[in-house]
Coordinates of C-alpha atoms in Angstrom, one line a residue:
M1 CA -20.1 21.4 6.5
S2 CA -20.2 17.6 6.8
P3 CA -19.6 15.6 3.6
R4 CA -22.7 14.1 1.9
R5 CA -23.7 10.7 3.0
T6 CA -26.2 8.1 1.9
V7 CA -29.7 9.0 2.9
P8 CA -31.4 7.7 5.0
P9 CA -28.9 6.3 7.4
S10 CA -28.7 2.6 6.8
R11 CA -29.3 -0.3 9.2
H12 CA -28.0 -3.4 7.3
V13 CA -24.8 -2.8 5.3
V14 CA -23.2 -5.4 3.1
V15 CA -19.5 -5.0 2.5
V16 CA -18.1 -6.7 -0.6
G17 CA -14.5 -7.7 0.1
A18 CA -12.7 -8.7 3.3
G19 CA -9.5 -6.8 2.5
L20 CA -8.2 -4.1 4.9
A21 CA -10.6 -1.4 3.5
G22 CA -13.7 -3.6 3.7
L23 CA -12.8 -4.9 7.2
A24 CA -12.1 -1.3 8.4
A25 CA -15.4 -0.2 7.1
A26 CA -17.2 -3.1 8.7
L27 CA -15.6 -2.3 12.1
H28 CA -16.5 1.4 11.9
L29 CA -20.1 0.6 10.8
R30 CA -20.5 -2.0 13.5
G31 CA -19.2 0.4 16.1
A32 CA -21.9 2.9 14.9
G33 CA -24.6 0.3 15.5
C34 CA -25.2 -1.1 12.0
E35 CA -25.8 -4.7 11.2
V36 CA -23.0 -5.7 8.9
T37 CA -22.4 -8.6 6.6
V38 CA -19.0 -9.0 4.8
V39 CA -18.8 -11.1 1.7
E40 CA -15.4 -12.4 0.6
R41 CA -14.5 -14.7 -2.3
E42 CA -11.3 -16.1 -0.7
P43 CA -11.4 -18.6 2.1
F44 CA -9.6 -16.1 4.4
P45 CA -9.6 -12.4 5.0
G46 CA -7.0 -10.0 3.7
G47 CA -7.7 -9.0 0.1
R48 CA -4.5 -7.7 -1.4
A49 CA -2.8 -8.5 1.9
G50 CA -2.9 -12.1 0.8
R51 CA -1.3 -15.2 2.3
L52 CA 0.0 -18.6 1.1
D53 CA 1.2 -21.5 3.2
L54 CA 3.7 -23.5 1.3
A55 CA 5.9 -26.4 2.5
G56 CA 5.9 -25.0 6.0
F57 CA 6.6 -21.4 5.0
R58 CA 4.1 -18.7 5.8
L59 CA 4.1 -16.2 2.9
D60 CA 2.7 -12.7 2.8
T61 CA 1.7 -12.3 -0.8
G62 CA 0.8 -8.6 -0.5
P63 CA 2.2 -5.6 1.3
T64 CA 5.3 -6.2 3.5
V65 CA 5.6 -2.7 5.0
L66 CA 3.3 -1.5 7.8
T67 CA 3.4 2.0 9.0
M68 CA 1.2 4.4 11.1
P69 CA 0.0 2.1 13.9
D70 CA -2.3 4.8 15.2
L71 CA -4.2 4.8 11.9
L72 CA -4.3 1.0 11.9
E73 CA -5.7 1.0 15.4
A74 CA -8.7 3.2 14.5
P75 CA -11.0 0.4 13.2
L76 CA -10.4 -1.7 16.3
A77 CA -11.0 1.3 18.5
A78 CA -14.4 1.7 16.9
V79 CA -15.5 -1.6 18.6
G80 CA -13.7 -0.8 21.8
E81 CA -10.4 -2.6 21.3
K82 CA -6.7 -1.6 21.1
I83 CA -4.2 -2.9 18.5
G84 CA -2.1 -4.3 21.3
D85 CA -4.9 -6.6 22.3
R86 CA -4.5 -8.6 19.1
L87 CA -1.1 -7.8 17.5
D88 CA 2.5 -7.7 18.7
L89 CA 3.6 -4.9 16.5
V90 CA 7.4 -4.8 16.5
P91 CA 9.1 -1.6 15.4
L92 CA 11.9 -2.3 12.9
D93 CA 15.3 -0.6 13.5
P94 CA 16.6 0.0 11.0
A95 CA 13.5 0.4 9.0
Y96 CA 15.5 -0.4 5.8
H97 CA 19.0 -1.3 4.8
A98 CA 19.8 0.7 1.7
R99 CA 22.6 -0.8 -0.5
F100 CA 24.0 1.0 -3.6
A101 CA 25.7 0.1 -6.8
D102 CA 29.0 1.6 -5.6
G103 CA 29.1 -0.9 -2.7
S104 CA 28.1 1.6 0.0
A105 CA 25.3 1.1 2.4
I106 CA 23.1 3.3 4.6
D107 CA 20.9 2.1 7.4
V108 CA 17.6 4.0 7.5
H109 CA 16.7 4.7 11.2
T110 CA 13.4 6.4 12.2
G111 CA 14.9 7.9 15.3
T112 CA 16.3 11.4 14.8
E113 CA 19.6 11.0 16.6
A114 CA 20.3 7.5 15.2
M115 CA 19.6 8.6 11.6
E116 CA 21.6 11.8 12.0
Q117 CA 24.5 9.9 13.3
E118 CA 24.3 7.4 10.4
I119 CA 24.3 10.2 7.9
R120 CA 27.2 11.9 9.6
E121 CA 29.3 8.7 9.6
Q122 CA 28.3 7.4 6.1
V123 CA 27.8 10.6 4.2
S124 CA 28.7 14.0 5.6
A125 CA 28.1 16.5 8.4
R126 CA 26.4 18.9 5.9
D127 CA 23.8 16.3 5.0
A128 CA 23.3 15.4 8.6
V129 CA 22.2 19.0 9.2
G130 CA 20.1 18.8 6.0
Y131 CA 18.4 15.7 7.3
R132 CA 17.3 17.6 10.5
R133 CA 15.7 20.2 8.3
L134 CA 14.1 17.6 6.0
R135 CA 12.7 15.8 9.0
T136 CA 11.0 19.0 10.3
W137 CA 9.6 19.7 6.8
L138 CA 8.2 16.1 6.4
G139 CA 6.5 16.4 9.8
E140 CA 4.9 19.7 8.9
L141 CA 3.8 18.3 5.6
Y142 CA 2.1 15.3 7.3
R143 CA 0.3 17.5 9.8
V144 CA -1.0 19.8 7.2
Q145 CA -2.2 17.0 4.9
M146 CA -3.7 14.5 7.3
A147 CA -7.0 16.1 8.4
T148 CA -7.7 18.0 5.2
F149 CA -6.4 15.9 2.4
I150 CA -6.0 12.3 3.6
D151 CA -8.6 11.7 6.3
A152 CA -11.4 13.5 4.5
N153 CA -14.3 12.9 2.2
F154 CA -14.6 15.2 -0.9
D155 CA -17.8 16.2 -2.6
S156 CA -16.2 18.9 -4.8
P157 CA -12.7 20.3 -5.6
L158 CA -13.9 23.3 -3.6
D159 CA -13.7 21.2 -0.5
V160 CA -10.0 21.6 -0.4
L161 CA -10.2 25.4 -0.2
S162 CA -9.0 25.9 3.4
P163 CA -6.2 27.4 5.3
D164 CA -4.3 24.1 5.1
L165 CA -4.3 24.4 1.3
A166 CA -2.4 27.7 1.7
R167 CA -0.1 26.1 4.2
L168 CA 0.6 23.1 1.9
A169 CA 1.5 25.6 -0.9
A170 CA 3.7 27.5 1.4
L171 CA 5.5 24.3 2.3
G172 CA 6.2 23.7 -1.4
G173 CA 3.8 20.8 -1.6
F174 CA 2.8 21.6 -5.2
G175 CA 6.3 21.6 -6.4
R176 CA 8.2 18.5 -7.5
L177 CA 9.3 15.9 -5.0
G178 CA 12.8 15.2 -6.4
P179 CA 14.0 18.8 -6.5
R180 CA 12.4 19.5 -3.1
I181 CA 14.2 16.7 -1.4
G182 CA 17.4 18.0 -3.2
R183 CA 17.0 21.3 -1.3
F184 CA 17.8 19.5 1.9
L185 CA 20.2 16.7 0.8
D186 CA 23.2 16.9 -1.4
D187 CA 24.0 13.2 -1.5
E188 CA 22.3 11.3 -4.3
R189 CA 21.9 8.2 -2.2
L190 CA 20.0 10.0 0.5
R191 CA 17.8 11.7 -2.1
R192 CA 16.8 8.2 -3.3
I193 CA 16.1 7.0 0.2
F194 CA 13.6 9.8 0.8
S195 CA 12.0 9.9 -2.6
F196 CA 11.8 6.3 -4.0
Q197 CA 8.4 6.0 -2.3
A198 CA 6.9 8.0 -5.1
L199 CA 7.0 4.8 -7.2
Y200 CA 4.2 3.4 -5.0
A201 CA 2.1 6.4 -6.0
G202 CA 2.9 5.6 -9.6
V203 CA 4.9 8.8 -10.5
P204 CA 8.7 9.3 -10.9
P205 CA 10.2 11.4 -8.1
E206 CA 11.2 14.1 -10.5
R207 CA 7.6 14.6 -11.5
A208 CA 5.6 13.6 -8.4
L209 CA 4.1 16.3 -6.3
A210 CA 6.2 17.2 -3.3
A211 CA 3.1 16.6 -1.2
Y212 CA 3.8 12.8 -1.7
A213 CA 6.8 13.1 0.5
V214 CA 4.2 12.3 3.1
I215 CA 4.8 8.6 2.2
A216 CA 8.4 9.1 3.1
Y217 CA 7.3 10.6 6.4
M218 CA 5.3 7.5 7.2
D219 CA 8.1 5.0 6.8
T220 CA 11.3 6.9 7.4
I221 CA 10.0 9.0 10.4
A222 CA 6.8 7.5 11.8
G223 CA 8.4 4.1 11.6
V224 CA 8.0 0.6 10.0
F225 CA 6.4 -2.2 12.0
F226 CA 5.9 -5.9 11.7
P227 CA 3.3 -8.2 13.4
R228 CA 5.3 -10.8 15.2
G229 CA 3.6 -14.1 16.2
H230 CA 2.8 -14.9 19.8
D231 CA 0.9 -17.6 21.7
R232 CA -2.5 -16.5 20.5
A233 CA -1.8 -15.9 16.9
P234 CA 0.8 -16.4 14.2
G235 CA 2.7 -13.4 12.8
G236 CA 3.2 -11.8 9.4
V237 CA 1.4 -8.9 7.7
R238 CA -1.5 -11.3 7.3
A239 CA -2.1 -11.0 11.1
L240 CA -3.5 -7.5 10.6
P241 CA -6.5 -8.4 8.4
Q242 CA -7.0 -11.5 10.5
A243 CA -7.1 -9.3 13.7
Y244 CA -9.7 -7.1 12.0
A245 CA -11.8 -10.0 11.0
D246 CA -11.6 -11.7 14.4
A247 CA -12.6 -8.4 16.1
A248 CA -15.4 -7.8 13.6
V249 CA -16.9 -11.3 14.2
E250 CA -16.7 -10.9 18.0
A251 CA -18.4 -7.6 17.7
G252 CA -21.3 -9.2 15.7
V253 CA -20.3 -8.8 12.1
E254 CA -21.3 -11.7 9.9
L255 CA -18.3 -12.8 7.8
R256 CA -19.0 -15.0 4.8
L257 CA -15.8 -16.3 3.4
G258 CA -15.5 -18.3 0.2
T259 CA -18.5 -16.5 -1.3
E260 CA -18.3 -14.9 -4.7
V261 CA -20.3 -11.8 -5.5
T262 CA -21.9 -12.1 -9.0
G263 CA -24.2 -9.0 -9.2
L264 CA -26.4 -6.4 -7.5
E265 CA -30.2 -6.3 -7.3
R266 CA -31.5 -2.8 -7.8
R267 CA -34.8 -0.9 -7.5
G268 CA -34.5 2.5 -9.1
N269 CA -31.4 4.2 -7.9
R270 CA -30.9 1.9 -4.9
V271 CA -29.3 -1.5 -4.5
T272 CA -31.6 -3.8 -2.6
A273 CA -29.4 -6.9 -2.4
V274 CA -26.0 -8.3 -3.2
V275 CA -26.2 -11.4 -5.3
T276 CA -23.6 -14.2 -4.5
D277 CA -23.0 -17.7 -5.6
G278 CA -24.8 -18.7 -2.4
G279 CA -27.9 -16.5 -2.8
S280 CA -28.9 -12.9 -2.3
V281 CA -28.0 -10.8 0.7
P282 CA -30.5 -8.0 1.4
A283 CA -28.9 -4.6 1.9
D284 CA -29.9 -1.1 3.0
A285 CA -26.5 0.1 1.8
V286 CA -23.4 -1.5 0.2
V287 CA -19.7 -0.9 0.4
L288 CA -17.8 -2.1 -2.6
T289 CA -14.0 -2.6 -2.2
P290 CA -12.9 -4.5 -5.4
D291 CA -10.8 -2.7 -8.0
L292 CA -12.5 0.0 -10.1
P293 CA -13.2 -2.1 -13.3
V294 CA -14.9 -4.8 -11.1
V295 CA -16.9 -2.1 -9.3
H296 CA -18.0 -0.5 -12.6
R297 CA -19.1 -3.9 -14.0
L298 CA -21.2 -4.6 -10.9
L299 CA -22.8 -1.2 -11.2
G300 CA -23.3 -1.5 -14.9
R301 CA -21.7 1.8 -15.6
T302 CA -18.2 3.2 -16.2
P303 CA -17.9 6.9 -15.2
R304 CA -16.8 9.3 -17.9
R305 CA -13.6 11.2 -17.3
P306 CA -12.1 14.0 -19.4
V307 CA -8.8 12.1 -19.1
P308 CA -8.6 8.3 -19.0
L309 CA -7.5 6.7 -15.8
R310 CA -3.7 6.2 -15.5
W311 CA -2.5 3.1 -13.6
S312 CA 0.6 2.8 -11.4
P313 CA 3.5 0.5 -12.3
S314 CA 3.1 -3.1 -11.3
A315 CA 5.4 -5.5 -9.5
F316 CA 7.0 -8.9 -10.1
V317 CA 7.5 -10.7 -6.8
V318 CA 9.4 -13.8 -6.1
H319 CA 8.9 -15.6 -2.8
L320 CA 11.6 -18.1 -1.8
G321 CA 11.5 -20.7 0.9
L322 CA 15.2 -21.6 1.6
D323 CA 16.7 -24.6 3.4
R324 CA 19.4 -22.5 5.1
P325 CA 19.4 -19.2 7.1
Q326 CA 20.4 -15.9 5.6
P327 CA 21.7 -14.1 8.7
T328 CA 23.4 -11.3 6.8
L329 CA 20.1 -10.0 5.5
G330 CA 17.9 -7.7 7.6
H331 CA 14.2 -7.4 7.5
H332 CA 14.0 -4.9 4.6
T333 CA 16.8 -4.3 2.1
I334 CA 16.6 -1.9 -0.8
S335 CA 19.1 -2.8 -3.4
F336 CA 19.5 0.3 -5.6
G337 CA 20.9 0.0 -9.1
G338 CA 23.2 2.5 -10.6
A339 CA 20.5 3.9 -12.9
W340 CA 17.7 6.1 -11.4
A341 CA 15.7 8.4 -13.7
S342 CA 16.0 6.0 -16.7
T343 CA 14.6 3.2 -14.5
F344 CA 11.3 5.1 -14.0
D345 CA 11.2 6.0 -17.7
E346 CA 11.6 2.3 -18.7
I347 CA 8.7 1.0 -16.5
I348 CA 6.3 3.9 -16.7
H349 CA 6.7 5.4 -20.2
R350 CA 8.6 2.8 -22.3
G351 CA 6.8 -0.3 -21.1
R352 CA 10.2 -2.1 -20.5
L353 CA 11.7 -4.1 -17.7
M354 CA 14.4 -2.3 -15.7
S355 CA 17.8 -2.6 -17.4
D356 CA 19.5 -1.8 -14.0
P357 CA 16.8 -2.7 -11.4
S358 CA 16.3 -1.4 -8.0
L359 CA 14.8 -4.1 -5.8
L360 CA 13.1 -4.5 -2.5
V361 CA 14.3 -7.6 -0.6
T362 CA 12.3 -8.6 2.4
R363 CA 13.3 -11.3 5.0
P364 CA 10.4 -11.3 7.6
T365 CA 12.1 -14.2 9.4
A366 CA 14.7 -11.7 10.6
T367 CA 11.9 -10.5 13.0
D368 CA 9.7 -13.7 13.2
P369 CA 11.7 -16.9 12.6
A370 CA 8.5 -19.0 13.0
L371 CA 7.4 -17.9 9.5
A372 CA 9.8 -20.6 8.1
P373 CA 10.4 -24.2 9.2
P374 CA 13.3 -24.9 11.7
G375 CA 16.6 -24.4 9.9
G376 CA 15.0 -22.6 7.0
D377 CA 14.5 -19.0 5.9
Y378 CA 12.0 -17.0 3.9
V379 CA 12.9 -14.2 1.5
S380 CA 10.8 -12.2 -1.0
V381 CA 12.1 -10.0 -3.8
L382 CA 10.0 -7.3 -5.4
A383 CA 10.9 -5.8 -8.8
P384 CA 8.9 -2.8 -10.0
C385 CA 7.8 -3.4 -13.6
P386 CA 5.3 -2.0 -16.2
H387 CA 1.6 -2.7 -15.9
L388 CA -0.1 -4.7 -18.6
D389 CA -1.5 -1.7 -20.5
A390 CA 2.0 -0.2 -20.8
A391 CA 3.6 -3.4 -21.9
P392 CA 1.0 -5.6 -23.6
D393 CA 3.6 -7.6 -25.4
L394 CA 5.3 -8.9 -22.3
D395 CA 4.1 -12.6 -21.9
W396 CA 4.6 -13.0 -18.2
D397 CA 3.6 -16.6 -18.1
R398 CA 6.5 -17.3 -20.5
I399 CA 9.2 -14.8 -19.3
G400 CA 8.5 -15.1 -15.5
P401 CA 10.9 -17.9 -14.8
R402 CA 13.6 -16.2 -16.9
Y403 CA 13.1 -12.9 -15.2
R404 CA 13.3 -14.6 -11.8
D405 CA 16.7 -15.9 -12.7
E406 CA 17.8 -12.5 -14.0
I407 CA 16.8 -10.8 -10.7
L408 CA 18.6 -13.4 -8.6
G409 CA 21.6 -13.0 -10.7
V410 CA 21.6 -9.2 -10.3
L411 CA 21.3 -9.6 -6.5
A412 CA 24.1 -12.1 -6.4
G413 CA 26.3 -9.7 -8.3
R414 CA 25.5 -7.1 -5.6
G415 CA 26.5 -9.4 -2.8
I416 CA 23.0 -10.8 -1.9
D417 CA 23.4 -14.4 -2.9
L418 CA 20.2 -16.3 -2.7
D419 CA 21.6 -19.6 -4.0
P420 CA 19.0 -21.3 -6.3
A421 CA 20.2 -24.6 -4.9
S422 CA 18.9 -23.7 -1.5
V423 CA 15.4 -23.0 -2.7
V424 CA 12.9 -25.6 -1.5
A425 CA 9.7 -23.7 -2.0
E426 CA 8.9 -20.9 -4.5
H427 CA 5.9 -18.7 -5.5
R428 CA 6.0 -16.1 -8.2
I429 CA 3.5 -13.3 -8.8
S430 CA 3.5 -11.4 -12.0
P431 CA 1.3 -8.6 -13.5
A432 CA -0.6 -11.4 -15.3
D433 CA -1.4 -13.0 -11.9
W434 CA -2.5 -9.6 -10.4
A435 CA -4.8 -9.2 -13.5
R436 CA -6.3 -12.7 -12.9
A437 CA -7.1 -11.6 -9.4
G438 CA -9.2 -8.7 -10.7
M439 CA -6.7 -5.9 -10.5
A440 CA -6.9 -3.4 -13.3
A441 CA -4.0 -3.4 -15.8
G442 CA -2.3 -6.1 -13.7
T443 CA -1.1 -3.7 -11.0
P444 CA -1.7 -4.1 -7.2
F445 CA -1.0 -0.3 -6.8
A446 CA -4.2 0.8 -8.6
T447 CA -4.6 4.3 -10.1
A448 CA -1.5 6.5 -10.1
H449 CA -1.4 9.6 -7.9
T450 CA -1.0 12.1 -10.7
F451 CA -2.4 15.6 -10.1
A452 CA -5.5 14.7 -12.0
Q453 CA -6.0 11.6 -9.8
T454 CA -5.2 13.1 -6.4
G455 CA -7.4 14.4 -3.6
P456 CA -10.8 15.6 -4.9
F457 CA -9.8 14.6 -8.5
R458 CA -9.3 10.9 -7.5
P459 CA -12.2 8.6 -8.3
G460 CA -14.6 9.4 -5.5
N461 CA -16.2 7.0 -3.1
L462 CA -19.8 8.0 -4.0
P463 CA -20.5 6.6 -7.5
R464 CA -23.1 8.4 -9.6
G465 CA -26.4 6.9 -10.5
V466 CA -26.9 4.9 -7.3
D467 CA -27.9 6.4 -3.9
N468 CA -26.8 3.8 -1.4
V469 CA -23.4 2.4 -2.6
V470 CA -20.1 3.6 -1.3
L471 CA -16.6 2.7 -2.5
A472 CA -13.5 1.9 -0.4
G473 CA -10.0 0.6 -1.3
C474 CA -6.8 1.9 -2.9
G475 CA -8.6 2.9 -6.2
T476 CA -10.6 5.6 -4.4
T477 CA -9.9 8.3 -1.9
P478 CA -7.4 8.8 -0.2
G479 CA -5.3 6.3 -2.2
V480 CA -2.6 3.6 -2.2
G481 CA -0.8 2.2 0.9
V482 CA -1.9 0.2 3.9
P483 CA -2.7 3.2 6.2
T484 CA -4.6 5.1 3.5
V485 CA -6.5 2.0 2.5
V486 CA -7.6 1.6 6.1
V487 CA -8.6 5.2 6.3
S488 CA -10.7 4.7 3.1
G489 CA -12.8 2.2 5.0
K490 CA -13.5 4.7 7.7
L491 CA -14.4 7.4 5.1
A492 CA -16.8 4.9 3.5
A493 CA -18.4 4.2 6.8
Q494 CA -18.8 8.0 7.4
R495 CA -20.7 8.2 4.1
I496 CA -23.3 5.9 5.6
V497 CA -23.5 6.8 9.3
G498 CA -21.9 10.3 9.4
D499 CA -19.6 11.2 12.2
A500 CA -20.7 8.2 14.2
A501 CA -18.1 6.1 12.3

């Protein structure tokens, strides 16, 4: 049985937000024959996949990891295009450089033979065999989950009752992620490599559902990619939403940038227009992509839940434009601290900064040197941290500069010396900045993927009390991450036009 959709099928749809979810929805809707208007407050598309040009450096202020190009291509395919028509997606090999407190390092390859050989040389033959078994399990986990639990609309928890649910249970998907990974790998370093992704879902690996190993599948097996610039367009993660926006406009979508949405006009249980600072835009249906509190304010109603929403940890990010190259750094480096379980406890439960941080260091110029001026380099450092509700006493506007110095000091002590004297451009983003951008609790990772906020229990994309509004984005189904956010746009479009999307 097909999921419920808005009735009747809508002709003119207004999409609020030109992030990846909104643009994906617009492309699918346009491909199905709808007239579509996208309204975006910023002067450029991208949403959380933001951008900032600073002193000749082209900064990506949102996600830095792109996976699953087949899922990313689907919105373009809806209007008859291929991703290769607009983007030069370069596979990264290795996907990550993992560095550990004991001075050891492991390169994370997505190819089977290359990764098995890396583990055999750097760890043990036993774990190389375990990796083969883990890789098979991750692939099965992804195939079971994709059609039924990720690329699917839910109207009821009963919708998940299918043979795939039994298969997921048989694969151990309802156990705990950390222990499940431990069944395949003895080495603690490898266990971290294949389970740290749970932090993006907002849950410690020891407590996360093993089903969320699907995130590890996406970046350690399916591969990590980066849009490299070419003659027609500059590179960076920003190139993905720009490609969507350009394709949408060429397909006939109206894109209104620099336009703030201030309200919704309603008649009974239907929204008749989206109110902006430039006037009202009539609508037969509306797709809302802002974070949930903003959506609830626009709708004038916050849904009741038996358990309050729980938010994922946030991130403190430092973007550095340097006047000299950093040739020893690869594209993505994960610098693991010695601590592990206590780190998650600090940022999730105790509302404290990590005492022994694990950090993601990204140098996109390793793949696309044009993102920095000649002779320069661009590096960003992401430190997971508590969201604002968990740590209300952290005054980020005051402690941000000091924490930046602390992080760079930690990296220098681990052999990644980003000399402050070489910094010629800098941009910091703290939980306070995420909150000012409208993100609940100051986190860009939205609602955590606890059991009570997963699958059919996650905030749904059909809000109650209004008949022609659909939600998309990381706060609703299927969840956090670039590929899943893009899928959420397709699911929203299907609510409006059915299987034509």
